[in-house]
């Protein structure tokens, strides 16, 4: 089954050209089934790039997916056209009465701020609490995952002396987990962050760590009590995303006073002139496909029964 997207959304043509099955409203209406309703709360500045990345992953399953794009109500996007936001995004306050089978909360480039100093923190914590009554399963990504685990469990984030940036090997700590079905014993994952959450503090909160790296710490954490997963790294990244970030930092948009390091274990031979290979794509599809499958297996047919 394809993923349902507005035909005018840029992701529609991008994914169709990649061979991902997509469909518009008319085709979806002819299928007499209930699609899984998945929302994307997009906190990233490059909205369209992020839409493509997550739609690609959650649309690659045999199930019909209806994707809804959500934004913070008062926060204004500065890197995406206002027309795009107006046409495709709904503010959170407009979806509060809706129910969703799944929700992805993306990262945001605001790691240097304390959580409480983020301008939309109050509304975001409202989102977190709302997921417990209106969302069957939530996937918090990078800063979004750190913010959610902090809200529910008080686990702090810690600033790093240098940016963790590159492709790092991670170990499979829970091969029996349905979320890691088909995973290798170890795998490569892109990392790009200035903060970390520490293994002892996550374990003290009673949360199982599913993927972990000796170099960069916990990567995937399950929170069964809140029907949530938290991933602190970026399996959704395209092959060239780290390269784009590296070029951007070199051009002068880096954190003030920070040295610009090449992404670790990314360019062949550490040569930025060479095209970096994608070594995480299969595990990205596995993880998000497993998440969608677990939602399908356990979500109530009547969405109003979520959280009851």
mmCIF file of C-alpha atoms in Angstrom:
data_model
loop_
_atom_site.group_PDB
_atom_site.id
_atom_site.type_symbol
_atom_site.label_atom_id
_atom_site.label_comp_id
_atom_site.label_asym_id
_atom_site.label_seq_id
_atom_site.Cartn_x
_atom_site.Cartn_y
_atom_site.Cartn_z
ATOM 1 C CA UNK A 1 0.000 0.000 0.000
ATOM 2 C CA UNK A 2 1.223 3.550 -0.662
ATOM 3 C CA UNK A 3 1.595 6.546 1.602
ATOM 4 C CA UNK A 4 -1.124 9.174 1.215
ATOM 5 C CA UNK A 5 0.222 12.678 0.540
ATOM 6 C CA UNK A 6 -1.163 15.832 -1.049
ATOM 7 C CA UNK A 7 -0.155 15.699 -4.702
ATOM 8 C CA UNK A 8 1.202 19.253 -4.518
ATOM 9 C CA UNK A 9 3.515 18.432 -1.572
ATOM 10 C CA UNK A 10 7.133 18.314 -2.862
ATOM 11 C CA UNK A 11 7.633 14.912 -1.211
ATOM 12 C CA UNK A 12 4.944 13.422 -3.492
ATOM 13 C CA UNK A 13 6.982 13.757 -6.691
ATOM 14 C CA UNK A 14 10.321 13.125 -4.954
ATOM 15 C CA UNK A 15 9.190 9.795 -3.516
ATOM 16 C CA UNK A 16 7.318 8.724 -6.639
ATOM 17 C CA UNK A 17 10.471 9.278 -8.687
ATOM 18 C CA UNK A 18 12.363 7.105 -6.200
ATOM 19 C CA UNK A 19 9.879 4.268 -6.677
ATOM 20 C CA UNK A 20 8.052 4.762 -3.360
ATOM 21 C CA UNK A 21 4.316 4.133 -3.740
ATOM 22 C CA UNK A 22 2.418 7.360 -3.135
ATOM 23 C CA UNK A 23 -1.210 8.295 -3.724
ATOM 24 C CA UNK A 24 -3.431 11.322 -3.582
ATOM 25 C CA UNK A 25 -6.795 11.906 -1.945
ATOM 26 C CA UNK A 26 -8.922 10.467 -4.771
ATOM 27 C CA UNK A 27 -7.097 7.149 -4.924
ATOM 28 C CA UNK A 28 -7.104 6.806 -1.130
ATOM 29 C CA UNK A 29 -10.856 7.368 -0.988
ATOM 30 C CA UNK A 30 -11.432 4.360 -3.267
ATOM 31 C CA UNK A 31 -9.723 1.978 -0.801
ATOM 32 C CA UNK A 32 -12.171 0.699 1.790
ATOM 33 C CA UNK A 33 -9.707 0.423 4.681
ATOM 34 C CA UNK A 34 -8.664 2.548 7.634
ATOM 35 C CA UNK A 35 -5.204 3.966 6.968
ATOM 36 C CA UNK A 36 -2.733 4.384 9.806
ATOM 37 C CA UNK A 37 -2.743 8.044 10.781
ATOM 38 C CA UNK A 38 0.844 9.208 11.358
ATOM 39 C CA UNK A 39 1.671 12.815 12.258
ATOM 40 C CA UNK A 40 5.032 14.537 11.837
ATOM 41 C CA UNK A 41 5.714 17.398 14.266
ATOM 42 C CA UNK A 42 8.453 19.040 12.250
ATOM 43 C CA UNK A 43 10.776 21.226 14.330
ATOM 44 C CA UNK A 44 13.629 21.253 11.818
ATOM 45 C CA UNK A 45 14.425 24.459 9.896
ATOM 46 C CA UNK A 46 14.589 22.699 6.501
ATOM 47 C CA UNK A 47 11.003 21.489 6.555
ATOM 48 C CA UNK A 48 10.816 20.043 3.037
ATOM 49 C CA UNK A 49 14.029 18.022 3.368
ATOM 50 C CA UNK A 50 12.779 16.576 6.664
ATOM 51 C CA UNK A 51 9.355 15.783 5.181
ATOM 52 C CA UNK A 52 11.030 13.813 2.402
ATOM 53 C CA UNK A 53 13.253 11.875 4.786
ATOM 54 C CA UNK A 54 10.510 10.685 7.121
ATOM 55 C CA UNK A 55 7.871 10.152 4.433
ATOM 56 C CA UNK A 56 10.342 7.929 2.600
ATOM 57 C CA UNK A 57 10.781 5.691 5.647
ATOM 58 C CA UNK A 58 7.235 5.423 6.934
ATOM 59 C CA UNK A 59 5.854 5.039 3.402
ATOM 60 C CA UNK A 60 7.932 1.928 2.613
ATOM 61 C CA UNK A 61 5.583 -0.598 4.234
ATOM 62 C CA UNK A 62 2.665 -2.704 2.908
ATOM 63 C CA UNK A 63 0.208 -0.546 4.881
ATOM 64 C CA UNK A 64 -1.662 2.552 3.802
ATOM 65 C CA UNK A 65 -0.294 5.554 5.705
ATOM 66 C CA UNK A 66 -1.953 8.952 5.987
ATOM 67 C CA UNK A 67 0.708 11.531 6.854
ATOM 68 C CA UNK A 68 -0.245 14.771 8.623
ATOM 69 C CA UNK A 69 2.223 17.641 8.997
ATOM 70 C CA UNK A 70 2.075 19.550 12.277
ATOM 71 C CA UNK A 71 3.908 22.635 13.552
ATOM 72 C CA UNK A 72 4.161 24.560 16.784
ATOM 73 C CA UNK A 73 1.269 27.016 16.888
ATOM 74 C CA UNK A 74 3.096 30.315 17.497
ATOM 75 C CA UNK A 75 6.591 29.520 16.199
ATOM 76 C CA UNK A 76 7.209 30.932 12.732
ATOM 77 C CA UNK A 77 9.426 29.015 10.302
ATOM 78 C CA UNK A 78 12.206 31.189 8.872
ATOM 79 C CA UNK A 79 13.734 28.744 6.371
ATOM 80 C CA UNK A 80 10.589 27.497 4.633
ATOM 81 C CA UNK A 81 8.190 29.530 2.513
ATOM 82 C CA UNK A 82 5.134 30.785 4.356
ATOM 83 C CA UNK A 83 2.971 29.479 1.496
ATOM 84 C CA UNK A 84 4.274 25.950 2.057
ATOM 85 C CA UNK A 85 3.581 26.123 5.783
ATOM 86 C CA UNK A 86 0.100 27.541 5.218
ATOM 87 C CA UNK A 87 -0.866 24.916 2.639
ATOM 88 C CA UNK A 88 0.499 21.758 4.227
ATOM 89 C CA UNK A 89 0.903 22.299 7.992
ATOM 90 C CA UNK A 90 -1.629 22.505 10.786
ATOM 91 C CA UNK A 91 -0.727 24.161 14.109
ATOM 92 C CA UNK A 92 -0.835 21.840 17.099
ATOM 93 C CA UNK A 93 -3.731 23.736 18.650
ATOM 94 C CA UNK A 94 -5.823 22.797 15.578
ATOM 95 C CA UNK A 95 -5.126 19.046 15.903
ATOM 96 C CA UNK A 96 -5.535 18.702 19.680
ATOM 97 C CA UNK A 97 -8.866 16.966 19.293
ATOM 98 C CA UNK A 98 -7.556 14.511 16.664
ATOM 99 C CA UNK A 99 -6.247 11.012 17.319
ATOM 100 C CA UNK A 100 -3.191 9.471 15.670
ATOM 101 C CA UNK A 101 -1.769 5.981 15.494
ATOM 102 C CA UNK A 102 1.751 7.394 15.484
ATOM 103 C CA UNK A 103 3.630 10.660 15.923
ATOM 104 C CA UNK A 104 7.206 11.550 14.981
ATOM 105 C CA UNK A 105 8.728 14.531 16.811
ATOM 106 C CA UNK A 106 11.850 15.691 15.012
ATOM 107 C CA UNK A 107 15.015 17.240 16.336
ATOM 108 C CA UNK A 108 15.684 20.983 16.388
ATOM 109 C CA UNK A 109 18.943 22.992 16.180
ATOM 110 C CA UNK A 110 18.533 24.494 19.656
ATOM 111 C CA UNK A 111 20.705 22.147 21.707
ATOM 112 C CA UNK A 112 22.606 24.998 23.348
ATOM 113 C CA UNK A 113 19.432 26.166 25.098
ATOM 114 C CA UNK A 114 18.107 24.731 28.331
ATOM 115 C CA UNK A 115 14.816 23.006 27.619
ATOM 116 C CA UNK A 116 12.868 25.581 29.608
ATOM 117 C CA UNK A 117 14.447 28.429 27.600
ATOM 118 C CA UNK A 118 13.013 27.214 24.280
ATOM 119 C CA UNK A 119 10.337 29.675 23.189
ATOM 120 C CA UNK A 120 7.760 26.965 22.502
ATOM 121 C CA UNK A 121 8.635 24.709 25.464
ATOM 122 C CA UNK A 122 5.291 25.123 27.227
ATOM 123 C CA UNK A 123 3.358 24.078 24.145
ATOM 124 C CA UNK A 124 5.776 21.223 23.451
ATOM 125 C CA UNK A 125 5.261 19.793 26.933
ATOM 126 C CA UNK A 126 1.540 20.060 26.219
ATOM 127 C CA UNK A 127 2.193 17.932 23.109
ATOM 128 C CA UNK A 128 4.065 15.358 25.191
ATOM 129 C CA UNK A 129 1.185 15.041 27.649
ATOM 130 C CA UNK A 130 -1.354 14.989 24.808
ATOM 131 C CA UNK A 131 0.361 11.939 23.284
ATOM 132 C CA UNK A 132 -0.733 9.899 26.290
ATOM 133 C CA UNK A 133 -4.397 10.295 25.381
ATOM 134 C CA UNK A 134 -4.371 10.941 21.626
ATOM 135 C CA UNK A 135 -1.373 9.059 20.133
ATOM 136 C CA UNK A 136 -0.824 5.312 20.212
ATOM 137 C CA UNK A 137 2.967 5.423 19.720
ATOM 138 C CA UNK A 138 5.416 8.343 19.629
ATOM 139 C CA UNK A 139 8.907 8.445 18.113
ATOM 140 C CA UNK A 140 11.111 11.262 19.452
ATOM 141 C CA UNK A 141 14.151 11.996 17.271
ATOM 142 C CA UNK A 142 17.434 13.606 18.433
ATOM 143 C CA UNK A 143 16.548 16.789 20.374
ATOM 144 C CA UNK A 144 12.872 15.823 20.231
ATOM 145 C CA UNK A 145 13.667 12.503 21.912
ATOM 146 C CA UNK A 146 15.899 14.158 24.505
ATOM 147 C CA UNK A 147 13.193 16.691 25.320
ATOM 148 C CA UNK A 148 10.550 13.995 25.709
ATOM 149 C CA UNK A 149 12.650 11.725 27.946
ATOM 150 C CA UNK A 150 13.537 14.757 30.050
ATOM 151 C CA UNK A 151 9.876 15.720 30.415
ATOM 152 C CA UNK A 152 8.656 12.282 31.446
ATOM 153 C CA UNK A 153 11.673 11.031 33.403
ATOM 154 C CA UNK A 154 13.844 14.030 34.296
ATOM 155 C CA UNK A 155 16.862 12.623 32.434
ATOM 156 C CA UNK A 156 19.193 15.591 31.778
ATOM 157 C CA UNK A 157 21.038 16.405 28.583
ATOM 158 C CA UNK A 158 24.728 17.299 28.837
ATOM 159 C CA UNK A 159 26.653 19.703 26.625
ATOM 160 C CA UNK A 160 29.704 18.239 24.911
ATOM 161 C CA UNK A 161 33.088 19.865 24.469
ATOM 162 C CA UNK A 162 32.981 19.092 20.740
ATOM 163 C CA UNK A 163 30.292 18.187 18.258
ATOM 164 C CA UNK A 164 29.640 14.476 17.734
ATOM 165 C CA UNK A 165 29.624 14.416 13.977
ATOM 166 C CA UNK A 166 29.947 11.491 11.597
ATOM 167 C CA UNK A 167 29.054 7.826 11.217
ATOM 168 C CA UNK A 168 29.544 5.692 14.316
ATOM 169 C CA UNK A 169 29.205 1.979 14.979
ATOM 170 C CA UNK A 170 26.395 0.981 17.338
ATOM 171 C CA UNK A 171 25.757 -2.305 19.110
ATOM 172 C CA UNK A 172 22.408 -4.095 19.190
ATOM 173 C CA UNK A 173 21.627 -4.410 22.904
ATOM 174 C CA UNK A 174 18.172 -5.964 22.429
ATOM 175 C CA UNK A 175 18.012 -8.362 19.459
ATOM 176 C CA UNK A 176 14.768 -9.771 20.890
ATOM 177 C CA UNK A 177 13.027 -6.388 20.606
ATOM 178 C CA UNK A 178 10.341 -6.241 17.905
ATOM 179 C CA UNK A 179 11.692 -2.808 16.976
ATOM 180 C CA UNK A 180 15.057 -4.355 16.042
ATOM 181 C CA UNK A 181 13.683 -7.311 14.110
ATOM 182 C CA UNK A 182 16.129 -8.062 11.285
ATOM 183 C CA UNK A 183 18.908 -5.870 12.729
ATOM 184 C CA UNK A 184 22.546 -6.909 12.596
ATOM 185 C CA UNK A 185 24.546 -7.286 15.798
ATOM 186 C CA UNK A 186 26.139 -3.929 15.016
ATOM 187 C CA UNK A 187 25.427 -1.181 12.542
ATOM 188 C CA UNK A 188 26.453 2.289 11.378
ATOM 189 C CA UNK A 189 24.385 5.364 12.245
ATOM 190 C CA UNK A 190 24.843 9.063 11.398
ATOM 191 C CA UNK A 191 25.328 11.349 14.403
ATOM 192 C CA UNK A 192 25.186 15.151 14.531
ATOM 193 C CA UNK A 193 24.756 16.780 17.936
ATOM 194 C CA UNK A 194 26.351 18.920 20.632
ATOM 195 C CA UNK A 195 24.658 17.177 23.543
ATOM 196 C CA UNK A 196 24.355 13.692 24.993
ATOM 197 C CA UNK A 197 22.265 11.649 27.371
ATOM 198 C CA UNK A 198 24.189 9.228 29.535
ATOM 199 C CA UNK A 199 23.686 5.522 29.923
ATOM 200 C CA UNK A 200 23.694 5.391 33.774
ATOM 201 C CA UNK A 201 21.062 8.124 34.006
ATOM 202 C CA UNK A 202 18.809 6.463 31.433
ATOM 203 C CA UNK A 203 19.165 3.112 33.173
ATOM 204 C CA UNK A 204 18.425 4.764 36.537
ATOM 205 C CA UNK A 205 15.109 5.896 35.033
ATOM 206 C CA UNK A 206 14.319 2.230 34.338
ATOM 207 C CA UNK A 207 14.355 2.585 30.554
ATOM 208 C CA UNK A 208 15.791 -0.150 28.290
ATOM 209 C CA UNK A 209 18.542 0.913 25.882
ATOM 210 C CA UNK A 210 18.140 -0.877 22.551
ATOM 211 C CA UNK A 211 21.067 0.549 20.545
ATOM 212 C CA UNK A 212 24.290 1.861 22.067
ATOM 213 C CA UNK A 213 27.715 3.055 20.946
ATOM 214 C CA UNK A 214 30.868 2.945 23.048
ATOM 215 C CA UNK A 215 31.937 6.174 21.312
ATOM 216 C CA UNK A 216 28.749 8.256 21.382
ATOM 217 C CA UNK A 217 26.571 6.576 24.020
ATOM 218 C CA UNK A 218 22.918 5.489 23.935
ATOM 219 C CA UNK A 219 21.151 5.813 20.609
ATOM 220 C CA UNK A 220 17.733 4.138 20.863
ATOM 221 C CA UNK A 221 15.712 3.950 24.077
ATOM 222 C CA UNK A 222 12.295 2.418 24.660
ATOM 223 C CA UNK A 223 9.751 3.938 27.052
ATOM 224 C CA UNK A 224 6.973 1.321 27.340
ATOM 225 C CA UNK A 225 5.001 3.214 29.986
ATOM 226 C CA UNK A 226 4.584 6.175 27.630
ATOM 227 C CA UNK A 227 4.355 4.090 24.421
ATOM 228 C CA UNK A 228 7.413 5.880 23.032
ATOM 229 C CA UNK A 229 10.794 5.385 21.407
ATOM 230 C CA UNK A 230 13.626 7.916 21.635
ATOM 231 C CA UNK A 231 16.445 7.948 19.086
ATOM 232 C CA UNK A 232 19.250 10.452 19.631
ATOM 233 C CA UNK A 233 20.893 10.043 16.214
ATOM 234 C CA UNK A 234 19.765 10.257 12.598
ATOM 235 C CA UNK A 235 18.922 7.086 10.697
ATOM 236 C CA UNK A 236 16.563 9.198 8.587
ATOM 237 C CA UNK A 237 19.440 11.207 7.066
ATOM 238 C CA UNK A 238 20.014 11.145 3.321
ATOM 239 C CA UNK A 239 23.406 10.070 1.988
ATOM 240 C CA UNK A 240 24.549 13.685 1.656
ATOM 241 C CA UNK A 241 23.040 15.277 4.765
ATOM 242 C CA UNK A 242 26.251 15.173 6.823
ATOM 243 C CA UNK A 243 28.118 16.584 3.826
ATOM 244 C CA UNK A 244 25.632 19.456 3.598
ATOM 245 C CA UNK A 245 26.095 20.191 7.315
ATOM 246 C CA UNK A 246 29.873 20.077 6.955
ATOM 247 C CA UNK A 247 29.851 22.516 4.018
ATOM 248 C CA UNK A 248 27.444 24.790 5.890
ATOM 249 C CA UNK A 249 29.700 24.845 8.955
ATOM 250 C CA UNK A 250 32.752 25.562 6.824
ATOM 251 C CA UNK A 251 30.888 28.452 5.243
ATOM 252 C CA UNK A 252 30.628 30.142 8.610
ATOM 253 C CA UNK A 253 27.358 29.027 10.199
ATOM 254 C CA UNK A 254 29.092 27.023 12.900
ATOM 255 C CA UNK A 255 28.844 27.555 16.642
ATOM 256 C CA UNK A 256 30.958 30.608 17.465
ATOM 257 C CA UNK A 257 34.547 29.724 18.324
ATOM 258 C CA UNK A 258 34.180 26.032 17.479
ATOM 259 C CA UNK A 259 36.658 24.224 15.285
ATOM 260 C CA UNK A 260 35.088 22.658 12.201
ATOM 261 C CA UNK A 261 35.927 18.959 12.180
ATOM 262 C CA UNK A 262 35.305 16.637 9.272
ATOM 263 C CA UNK A 263 32.519 14.092 9.910
ATOM 264 C CA UNK A 264 34.080 10.919 11.317
ATOM 265 C CA UNK A 265 34.087 7.725 9.236
ATOM 266 C CA UNK A 266 32.006 9.336 6.483
ATOM 267 C CA UNK A 267 34.006 10.388 3.430
ATOM 268 C CA UNK A 268 35.959 7.554 1.745
ATOM 269 C CA UNK A 269 39.593 7.945 2.809
ATOM 270 C CA UNK A 270 38.579 11.106 4.702
ATOM 271 C CA UNK A 271 38.562 12.865 1.353
ATOM 272 C CA UNK A 272 35.726 15.432 1.195
ATOM 273 C CA UNK A 273 35.966 15.405 -2.599
ATOM 274 C CA UNK A 274 34.726 11.796 -2.714
ATOM 275 C CA UNK A 275 31.057 10.798 -2.592
ATOM 276 C CA UNK A 276 30.154 9.308 0.806
ATOM 277 C CA UNK A 277 28.430 5.889 0.709
ATOM 278 C CA UNK A 278 25.168 5.290 2.545
ATOM 279 C CA UNK A 279 25.758 2.473 5.073
ATOM 280 C CA UNK A 280 22.637 2.923 7.205
ATOM 281 C CA UNK A 281 19.739 2.953 4.722
ATOM 282 C CA UNK A 282 18.664 -0.669 5.276
ATOM 283 C CA UNK A 283 18.609 -0.306 9.060
ATOM 284 C CA UNK A 284 16.655 2.936 8.756
ATOM 285 C CA UNK A 285 13.941 1.168 6.776
ATOM 286 C CA UNK A 286 13.995 -1.751 9.194
ATOM 287 C CA UNK A 287 13.568 0.427 12.268
ATOM 288 C CA UNK A 288 10.744 2.582 10.957
ATOM 289 C CA UNK A 289 9.104 -0.389 9.255
ATOM 290 C CA UNK A 290 9.197 -2.324 12.529
ATOM 291 C CA UNK A 291 7.740 0.687 14.350
ATOM 292 C CA UNK A 292 4.882 0.961 11.848
ATOM 293 C CA UNK A 293 4.264 -2.791 12.098
ATOM 294 C CA UNK A 294 4.092 -2.649 15.903
ATOM 295 C CA UNK A 295 1.602 0.205 15.650
ATOM 296 C CA UNK A 296 -0.519 -1.766 13.188
ATOM 297 C CA UNK A 297 -0.488 -4.859 15.399
ATOM 298 C CA UNK A 298 -1.550 -3.027 18.556
ATOM 299 C CA UNK A 299 -3.456 0.168 17.738
ATOM 300 C CA UNK A 300 -7.224 0.142 18.284
ATOM 301 C CA UNK A 301 -9.387 0.241 15.175
ATOM 302 C CA UNK A 302 -11.446 2.967 16.843
ATOM 303 C CA UNK A 303 -8.944 5.781 17.249
ATOM 304 C CA UNK A 304 -10.934 7.335 20.074
ATOM 305 C CA UNK A 305 -9.953 4.326 22.203
ATOM 306 C CA UNK A 306 -6.271 5.319 22.130
ATOM 307 C CA UNK A 307 -4.879 5.801 25.615
ATOM 308 C CA UNK A 308 -7.838 4.115 27.318
#
